[in-house]
Amino acid sequence: MENFADNLEFEEMKRQCMLLKEKLDKEAIVNEKLIRSSMQDKVSYIVRRKRIVMLIAIVGLFYCTYIFSILGFSMFLRIFTCIFLLVAVGYNYYSSKGMDSQRVVSGNLLEVSEALVRMNLLGIRWFYFAIPTVLFWLGWFIYECFQTEGGSYMAYGGIGGFIVGAIIGLRLYFSMRRKSKEVISQIEELENYKNG
Amino acid sequence: MKTLDAAFAQMIKEHKNTIYTVCFMFSNDSDEVSDLFQEVLINLWKGYGSFKNLSSIDTWIWKVSFNTCISYERQKKKRNTVPLSMDINLFEDNDEDSRQIRQLYSRIHQLKPFDRAIILLWLENISYEEIGAIVGISAKNVSVRLFRIKEELKKMSNR
């Protein structure tokens, strides 16, 4: 008899558990923290990549100055390269203004979204300037190579390095752009949801 | 939420009841349920990329949910409250179903965290082998512990 009563009690617990499930079935999840966490990962990725690009440009600045002087390239090419790389670092820094992964967690998402839109826009504008400048630089580099002994090898090496660098740079750029678009879209969806 | 990993979003949608039930049974109030719920989702999100189907998705979700709730129970960190996880407050709702659920809660919540996990899985009609796989003990140990837990529950209702 006692065993029967015990079983009834556990059956009741199972029934209560079912009640809980039925109640939860009617509920939808809205999890802002999760969405913010996902966005934070993406923004951190963009910020990290931006820093890497700036670091490469700074290292490149010293490297090119040193190597070009050893190879006997003209002072003008060295200065031009330095100025271009400095502009690239400055522009990269300027276009990343307002990009902070911590702001995604606790700050105003609309401001983060605006910073990302701005970054994408400035990224496109940079290409209008950078592509012709880099092509001009490459032509000048090749010309200077052929002014020195064994210049053809240097020119081929330079062109090879340029192609590899361009591929890596473009891949990096498109992956950052894709991530930033994802974050912008997530922010829009979240804000739309919150505003009904 | 088309931009969130679609498979993850679908998985959460399908298992939200499991996650919420575990969080509810390990919490003291609705704020803590929300906090825990979000904590579990974040841990699932973090582990989702490296989940290699070595166990079933159900087992994995139970495991992550229990681990998160038990470690939260140990640490009892103070966290900022954030917006809701599900728009439900089983601690305060006053309908008959909520009262029944609270009765279940008050029984289970008196058990130790590890025992809570085992009884919850048993109530879900999960086999001893699976319970063992989720909580990390043998099926034989599960049966011994379950016997002791049931005795404890009986004593509670006799009080």
Short mmCIF file of C-alpha atoms in Angstrom, two decimals:
data_model
loop_
_atom_site.label_atom_id
_atom_site.label_comp_id
_atom_site.label_asym_id
_atom_site.label_seq_id
_atom_site.Cartn_x
_atom_site.Cartn_y
_atom_site.Cartn_z
CA MET A 1 0.00 0.00 0.00
CA GLU A 2 2.85 2.36 0.93
CA ASN A 3 4.61 1.48 -2.33
CA PHE A 4 1.47 2.34 -4.26
CA ALA A 5 1.30 5.73 -2.55
CA ASP A 6 4.98 6.38 -3.34
CA ASN A 7 4.41 5.56 -7.00
CA LEU A 8 1.46 7.92 -7.08
CA GLU A 9 3.67 10.64 -5.69
CA PHE A 10 6.33 10.13 -8.37
CA GLU A 11 3.64 9.92 -11.03
CA GLU A 12 2.40 13.26 -9.78
CA MET A 13 5.91 14.68 -10.13
CA LYS A 14 6.07 13.42 -13.71
CA ARG A 15 2.69 14.99 -14.42
CA GLN A 16 3.91 18.29 -12.94
CA CYS A 17 6.98 18.04 -15.13
CA MET A 18 4.71 17.63 -18.16
CA LEU A 19 2.75 20.70 -17.05
CA LEU A 20 5.97 22.67 -16.98
CA LYS A 21 6.83 21.52 -20.51
CA GLU A 22 3.39 22.42 -21.82
CA LYS A 23 3.67 25.86 -20.30
CA LEU A 24 7.13 26.41 -21.79
CA ASP A 25 5.97 25.20 -25.20
CA LYS A 26 3.88 28.35 -25.47
CA GLU A 27 6.87 30.62 -24.82
CA ALA A 28 9.33 32.09 -27.30
CA ILE A 29 12.91 33.02 -26.54
CA VAL A 30 14.24 36.51 -26.78
CA ASN A 31 17.84 36.53 -25.77
CA GLU A 32 19.52 39.83 -26.24
CA LYS A 33 22.64 38.80 -24.37
CA LEU A 34 23.25 35.87 -26.72
CA ILE A 35 22.79 38.03 -29.79
CA ARG A 36 25.11 40.66 -28.32
CA SER A 37 27.69 37.99 -27.52
CA SER A 38 27.58 36.75 -31.12
CA MET A 39 27.99 40.30 -32.38
CA GLN A 40 30.84 40.94 -29.96
CA ASP A 41 32.79 38.00 -31.42
CA LYS A 42 32.41 39.44 -34.90
CA VAL A 43 33.35 42.99 -33.89
CA SER A 44 36.39 41.65 -31.99
CA TYR A 45 37.38 39.79 -35.17
CA ILE A 46 37.17 43.01 -37.22
CA VAL A 47 39.09 45.06 -34.63
CA ARG A 48 41.82 42.38 -34.42
CA ARG A 49 42.19 42.22 -38.19
CA LYS A 50 42.33 46.01 -38.42
CA ARG A 51 45.14 46.04 -35.85
CA ILE A 52 47.02 43.36 -37.78
CA VAL A 53 46.74 45.40 -41.00
CA MET A 54 48.07 48.49 -39.21
CA LEU A 55 50.91 46.49 -37.69
CA ILE A 56 51.85 45.06 -41.11
CA ALA A 57 51.84 48.58 -42.60
CA ILE A 58 54.07 49.92 -39.80
CA VAL A 59 56.51 47.01 -40.13
CA GLY A 60 56.39 47.44 -43.92
CA LEU A 61 57.24 51.09 -43.55
CA PHE A 62 60.53 50.37 -41.74
CA TYR A 63 61.26 47.29 -43.84
CA CYS A 64 60.78 49.06 -47.19
CA THR A 65 62.81 52.08 -46.10
CA TYR A 66 65.68 49.83 -45.07
CA ILE A 67 65.57 47.43 -48.03
CA PHE A 68 65.06 50.17 -50.64
CA SER A 69 68.08 52.08 -49.34
CA ILE A 70 70.20 48.90 -49.53
CA LEU A 71 68.99 48.21 -53.08
CA GLY A 72 69.83 51.76 -54.08
CA PHE A 73 66.30 52.87 -54.97
CA SER A 74 65.68 56.58 -55.32
CA MET A 75 64.90 58.76 -52.31
CA PHE A 76 61.61 59.79 -53.95
CA LEU A 77 60.35 56.20 -54.11
CA ARG A 78 61.32 55.69 -50.46
CA ILE A 79 59.53 58.85 -49.40
CA PHE A 80 56.50 58.01 -51.54
CA THR A 81 56.32 54.50 -50.03
CA CYS A 82 56.64 55.87 -46.49
CA ILE A 83 53.94 58.48 -47.06
CA PHE A 84 51.59 55.94 -48.63
CA LEU A 85 52.03 53.49 -45.75
CA LEU A 86 51.61 56.26 -43.16
CA VAL A 87 48.42 57.40 -44.88
CA ALA A 88 47.22 53.78 -44.93
CA VAL A 89 47.81 53.39 -41.16
CA GLY A 90 46.18 56.74 -40.39
CA TYR A 91 43.18 56.04 -42.62
CA ASN A 92 42.76 52.59 -41.16
CA TYR A 93 42.80 54.06 -37.65
CA TYR A 94 40.39 56.82 -38.65
CA SER A 95 37.95 54.41 -40.31
CA SER A 96 37.90 52.17 -37.20
CA LYS A 97 36.77 54.99 -34.92
CA GLY A 98 33.93 53.88 -32.65
CA MET A 99 34.67 50.19 -33.13
CA ASP A 100 34.84 48.68 -29.68
CA SER A 101 33.72 45.14 -28.90
CA GLN A 102 32.88 46.16 -25.31
CA ARG A 103 30.35 48.64 -26.61
CA VAL A 104 28.51 45.79 -28.27
CA VAL A 105 27.96 44.15 -24.88
CA SER A 106 26.85 47.12 -22.85
CA GLY A 107 26.73 50.16 -25.11
CA ASN A 108 24.38 51.67 -27.64
CA LEU A 109 24.06 49.23 -30.55
CA LEU A 110 22.93 51.92 -32.96
CA GLU A 111 26.24 53.74 -32.46
CA VAL A 112 28.12 50.49 -33.13
CA SER A 113 26.05 49.98 -36.26
CA GLU A 114 26.80 53.54 -37.43
CA ALA A 115 30.53 52.96 -36.84
CA LEU A 116 30.38 49.78 -38.94
CA VAL A 117 28.50 51.46 -41.78
CA ARG A 118 31.05 54.27 -41.72
CA MET A 119 33.91 51.79 -41.75
CA ASN A 120 32.46 50.00 -44.81
CA LEU A 121 31.91 53.27 -46.64
CA LEU A 122 35.41 54.54 -45.90
CA GLY A 123 36.76 51.12 -46.92
CA ILE A 124 35.26 51.49 -50.40
CA ARG A 125 36.51 55.08 -50.70
CA TRP A 126 39.99 53.91 -49.78
CA PHE A 127 40.03 51.64 -52.82
CA TYR A 128 39.40 54.59 -55.14
CA PHE A 129 42.60 56.11 -53.85
CA ALA A 130 44.66 53.03 -53.05
CA ILE A 131 44.26 51.00 -56.27
CA PRO A 132 45.58 53.68 -58.68
CA THR A 133 48.25 54.70 -56.14
CA VAL A 134 49.46 51.14 -55.66
CA LEU A 135 49.49 50.48 -59.42
CA PHE A 136 51.47 53.67 -59.94
CA TRP A 137 53.84 52.62 -57.14
CA LEU A 138 54.27 49.16 -58.70
CA GLY A 139 55.15 50.69 -62.06
CA TRP A 140 57.64 52.99 -60.41
CA PHE A 141 59.09 50.10 -58.38
CA ILE A 142 59.58 48.01 -61.54
CA TYR A 143 61.17 50.95 -63.30
CA GLU A 144 63.60 51.48 -60.40
CA CYS A 145 64.38 47.76 -60.30
CA PHE A 146 65.52 47.83 -63.90
CA GLN A 147 67.81 50.75 -63.11
CA THR A 148 69.87 48.50 -60.82
CA GLU A 149 71.92 45.37 -61.47
CA GLY A 150 69.89 42.15 -61.46
CA GLY A 151 66.77 44.28 -61.59
CA SER A 152 64.59 41.73 -63.42
CA TYR A 153 64.83 39.27 -60.51
CA MET A 154 63.90 42.00 -58.08
CA ALA A 155 61.02 43.05 -60.30
CA TYR A 156 59.67 39.49 -60.56
CA GLY A 157 60.08 39.07 -56.80
CA GLY A 158 58.32 42.38 -56.22
CA ILE A 159 55.44 41.51 -58.56
CA GLY A 160 55.08 38.06 -56.93
CA GLY A 161 55.05 39.62 -53.46
CA PHE A 162 52.60 42.25 -54.63
CA ILE A 163 50.16 39.62 -56.01
CA VAL A 164 50.35 37.49 -52.85
CA GLY A 165 49.90 40.58 -50.65
CA ALA A 166 46.98 41.81 -52.74
CA ILE A 167 45.20 38.43 -52.52
CA ILE A 168 45.67 38.24 -48.74
CA GLY A 169 44.64 41.88 -48.32
CA LEU A 170 41.50 41.49 -50.43
CA ARG A 171 40.48 38.30 -48.63
CA LEU A 172 40.94 40.06 -45.30
CA TYR A 173 38.97 43.04 -46.52
CA PHE A 174 36.04 40.98 -47.80
CA SER A 175 35.91 38.82 -44.67
CA MET A 176 35.81 41.97 -42.46
CA ARG A 177 33.16 43.47 -44.69
CA ARG A 178 31.05 40.30 -44.50
CA LYS A 179 31.32 40.21 -40.70
CA SER A 180 30.44 43.87 -40.36
CA LYS A 181 27.39 43.42 -42.60
CA GLU A 182 26.28 40.49 -40.43
CA VAL A 183 26.57 42.61 -37.28
CA ILE A 184 24.70 45.52 -38.88
CA SER A 185 21.94 43.17 -39.93
CA GLN A 186 21.74 41.61 -36.43
CA ILE A 187 21.53 45.04 -34.82
CA GLU A 188 18.73 46.03 -37.21
CA GLU A 189 16.80 42.86 -36.43
CA LEU A 190 17.25 43.28 -32.69
CA GLU A 191 16.20 46.92 -32.77
CA ASN A 192 13.19 46.08 -34.95
CA TYR A 193 12.19 43.38 -32.51
CA LYS A 194 12.57 45.67 -29.50
CA ASN A 195 10.55 48.39 -31.21
CA GLY A 196 7.80 45.91 -32.00
CA MET B 1 17.13 35.65 -36.87
CA LYS B 2 18.46 34.60 -40.24
CA THR B 3 22.00 35.81 -39.59
CA LEU B 4 22.52 33.74 -36.45
CA ASP B 5 23.76 30.34 -37.26
CA ALA B 6 20.49 28.82 -38.43
CA ALA B 7 21.18 25.35 -37.13
CA PHE B 8 22.06 26.69 -33.69
CA ALA B 9 18.94 28.82 -33.55
CA GLN B 10 16.85 25.81 -34.56
CA MET B 11 18.53 23.64 -31.94
CA ILE B 12 17.80 26.18 -29.20
CA LYS B 13 14.21 26.48 -30.34
CA GLU B 14 13.78 22.72 -30.12
CA HIS B 15 15.46 22.35 -26.73
CA LYS B 16 14.45 25.55 -24.96
CA ASN B 17 12.13 23.62 -22.62
CA THR B 18 14.93 21.35 -21.47
CA ILE B 19 17.26 24.27 -20.85
CA TYR B 20 14.64 26.34 -19.10
CA THR B 21 13.55 23.44 -16.88
CA VAL B 22 17.12 22.86 -15.68
CA CYS B 23 17.65 26.59 -15.05
CA PHE B 24 14.35 26.86 -13.21
CA MET B 25 15.17 23.96 -10.90
CA PHE B 26 18.56 25.44 -10.05
CA SER B 27 17.39 29.02 -9.44
CA ASN B 28 16.01 30.91 -6.49
CA ASP B 29 14.08 33.58 -8.39
CA SER B 30 13.04 34.60 -11.88
CA ASP B 31 16.04 36.91 -12.36
CA GLU B 32 18.37 34.03 -11.64
CA VAL B 33 16.46 31.83 -14.11
CA SER B 34 16.99 34.44 -16.84
CA ASP B 35 20.63 34.81 -15.94
CA LEU B 36 21.23 31.09 -15.93
CA PHE B 37 19.28 30.59 -19.13
CA GLN B 38 21.46 33.10 -20.90
CA GLU B 39 24.59 31.64 -19.38
CA VAL B 40 23.64 28.19 -20.69
CA LEU B 41 22.89 29.55 -24.16
CA ILE B 42 26.23 31.31 -24.26
CA ASN B 43 28.05 28.14 -23.21
CA LEU B 44 26.14 26.17 -25.84
CA TRP B 45 27.03 28.80 -28.42
CA LYS B 46 30.70 28.65 -27.44
CA GLY B 47 30.79 24.86 -27.62
CA TYR B 48 28.58 24.52 -30.68
CA GLY B 49 31.40 24.98 -33.17
CA SER B 50 33.47 22.23 -31.57
CA PHE B 51 30.56 19.84 -30.90
CA LYS B 52 31.54 16.71 -32.79
CA ASN B 53 28.49 14.47 -32.39
CA LEU B 54 30.40 12.15 -30.03
CA SER B 55 27.22 12.12 -27.98
CA SER B 56 23.67 12.92 -29.05
CA ILE B 57 22.71 16.58 -29.18
CA ASP B 58 20.19 15.96 -26.36
CA THR B 59 22.87 14.50 -24.09
CA TRP B 60 25.19 17.39 -24.87
CA ILE B 61 22.53 20.00 -24.10
CA TRP B 62 21.65 18.32 -20.79
CA LYS B 63 25.35 18.15 -19.91
CA VAL B 64 26.08 21.80 -20.69
CA SER B 65 22.92 22.92 -18.89
CA PHE B 66 23.73 20.96 -15.73
CA ASN B 67 27.39 21.91 -15.74
CA THR B 68 26.53 25.60 -16.13
CA CYS B 69 23.87 25.50 -13.42
CA ILE B 70 25.95 23.47 -10.96
CA SER B 71 29.03 25.66 -11.39
CA TYR B 72 26.86 28.76 -11.08
CA GLU B 73 25.43 27.28 -7.86
CA ARG B 74 28.98 26.85 -6.53
CA GLN B 75 30.21 30.29 -7.51
CA LYS B 76 27.05 32.30 -7.00
CA LYS B 77 28.58 35.17 -8.91
CA LYS B 78 26.84 38.50 -8.85
CA ARG B 79 25.96 39.40 -12.41
CA ASN B 80 24.13 42.25 -14.04
CA THR B 81 20.57 41.37 -14.89
CA VAL B 82 19.73 41.54 -18.57
CA PRO B 83 16.48 41.38 -20.51
CA LEU B 84 14.30 38.31 -20.32
CA SER B 85 15.00 34.85 -21.56
CA MET B 86 11.35 33.77 -21.72
CA ASP B 87 8.40 35.87 -20.78
CA ILE B 88 7.26 33.64 -17.96
CA ASN B 89 7.50 33.86 -14.18
CA LEU B 90 6.79 30.52 -12.59
CA PHE B 91 7.72 31.88 -9.18
CA GLU B 92 4.89 34.38 -9.17
CA ASP B 93 2.24 33.26 -11.67
CA ASN B 94 -0.86 32.26 -9.77
CA ASP B 95 -2.74 29.85 -12.01
CA GLU B 96 -3.27 26.23 -10.96
CA ASP B 97 -0.61 24.87 -13.32
CA SER B 98 2.01 27.27 -11.94
CA ARG B 99 1.14 26.22 -8.40
CA GLN B 100 1.59 22.57 -9.38
CA ILE B 101 4.92 23.40 -11.00
CA ARG B 102 6.01 25.27 -7.87
CA GLN B 103 5.19 22.19 -5.82
CA LEU B 104 7.48 20.17 -8.07
CA TYR B 105 10.10 22.90 -7.78
CA SER B 106 9.96 22.97 -3.97
CA ARG B 107 10.51 19.20 -3.82
CA ILE B 108 13.38 19.12 -6.29
CA HIS B 109 15.00 22.30 -5.05
CA GLN B 110 15.52 20.79 -1.60
CA LEU B 111 17.83 18.17 -3.08
CA LYS B 112 21.56 18.69 -3.60
CA PRO B 113 22.45 20.08 -7.07
CA PHE B 114 23.80 16.75 -8.37
CA ASP B 115 20.70 14.88 -7.15
CA ARG B 116 18.50 17.53 -8.77
CA ALA B 117 20.11 16.71 -12.09
CA ILE B 118 19.49 12.98 -11.70
CA ILE B 119 15.85 13.27 -10.63
CA LEU B 120 15.13 15.73 -13.44
CA LEU B 121 16.50 13.28 -15.99
CA TRP B 122 14.54 10.43 -14.41
CA LEU B 123 11.34 12.50 -14.59
CA GLU B 124 12.05 12.90 -18.31
CA ASN B 125 11.98 9.09 -18.60
CA ILE B 126 15.60 8.96 -19.66
CA SER B 127 17.32 5.59 -19.28
CA TYR B 128 19.82 4.96 -16.49
CA GLU B 129 22.59 4.52 -19.06
CA GLU B 130 21.84 7.90 -20.61
CA ILE B 131 21.52 9.58 -17.21
CA GLY B 132 24.92 8.11 -16.34
CA ALA B 133 26.40 9.42 -19.58
CA ILE B 134 25.05 12.91 -18.91
CA VAL B 135 26.10 13.26 -15.27
CA GLY B 136 29.28 11.21 -15.63
CA ILE B 137 28.59 8.17 -13.43
CA SER B 138 27.79 4.53 -14.18
CA ALA B 139 24.23 3.28 -14.72
CA LYS B 140 24.56 1.20 -11.54
CA ASN B 141 25.49 4.29 -9.57
CA VAL B 142 22.51 6.08 -11.08
CA SER B 143 20.14 3.40 -9.77
CA VAL B 144 21.69 3.52 -6.29
CA ARG B 145 21.52 7.30 -6.18
CA LEU B 146 17.98 7.34 -7.53
CA PHE B 147 16.88 4.96 -4.79
CA ARG B 148 18.39 7.28 -2.18
CA ILE B 149 16.89 10.38 -3.83
CA LYS B 150 13.44 8.80 -3.89
CA GLU B 151 13.78 7.94 -0.20
CA GLU B 152 14.70 11.54 0.49
CA LEU B 153 11.70 12.80 -1.48
CA LYS B 154 9.41 10.44 0.44
CA LYS B 155 10.77 11.76 3.73
CA MET B 156 10.12 15.31 2.55
CA SER B 157 6.46 14.61 1.83
CA ASN B 158 6.05 12.84 5.20
CA ARG B 159 7.34 15.89 7.07
#
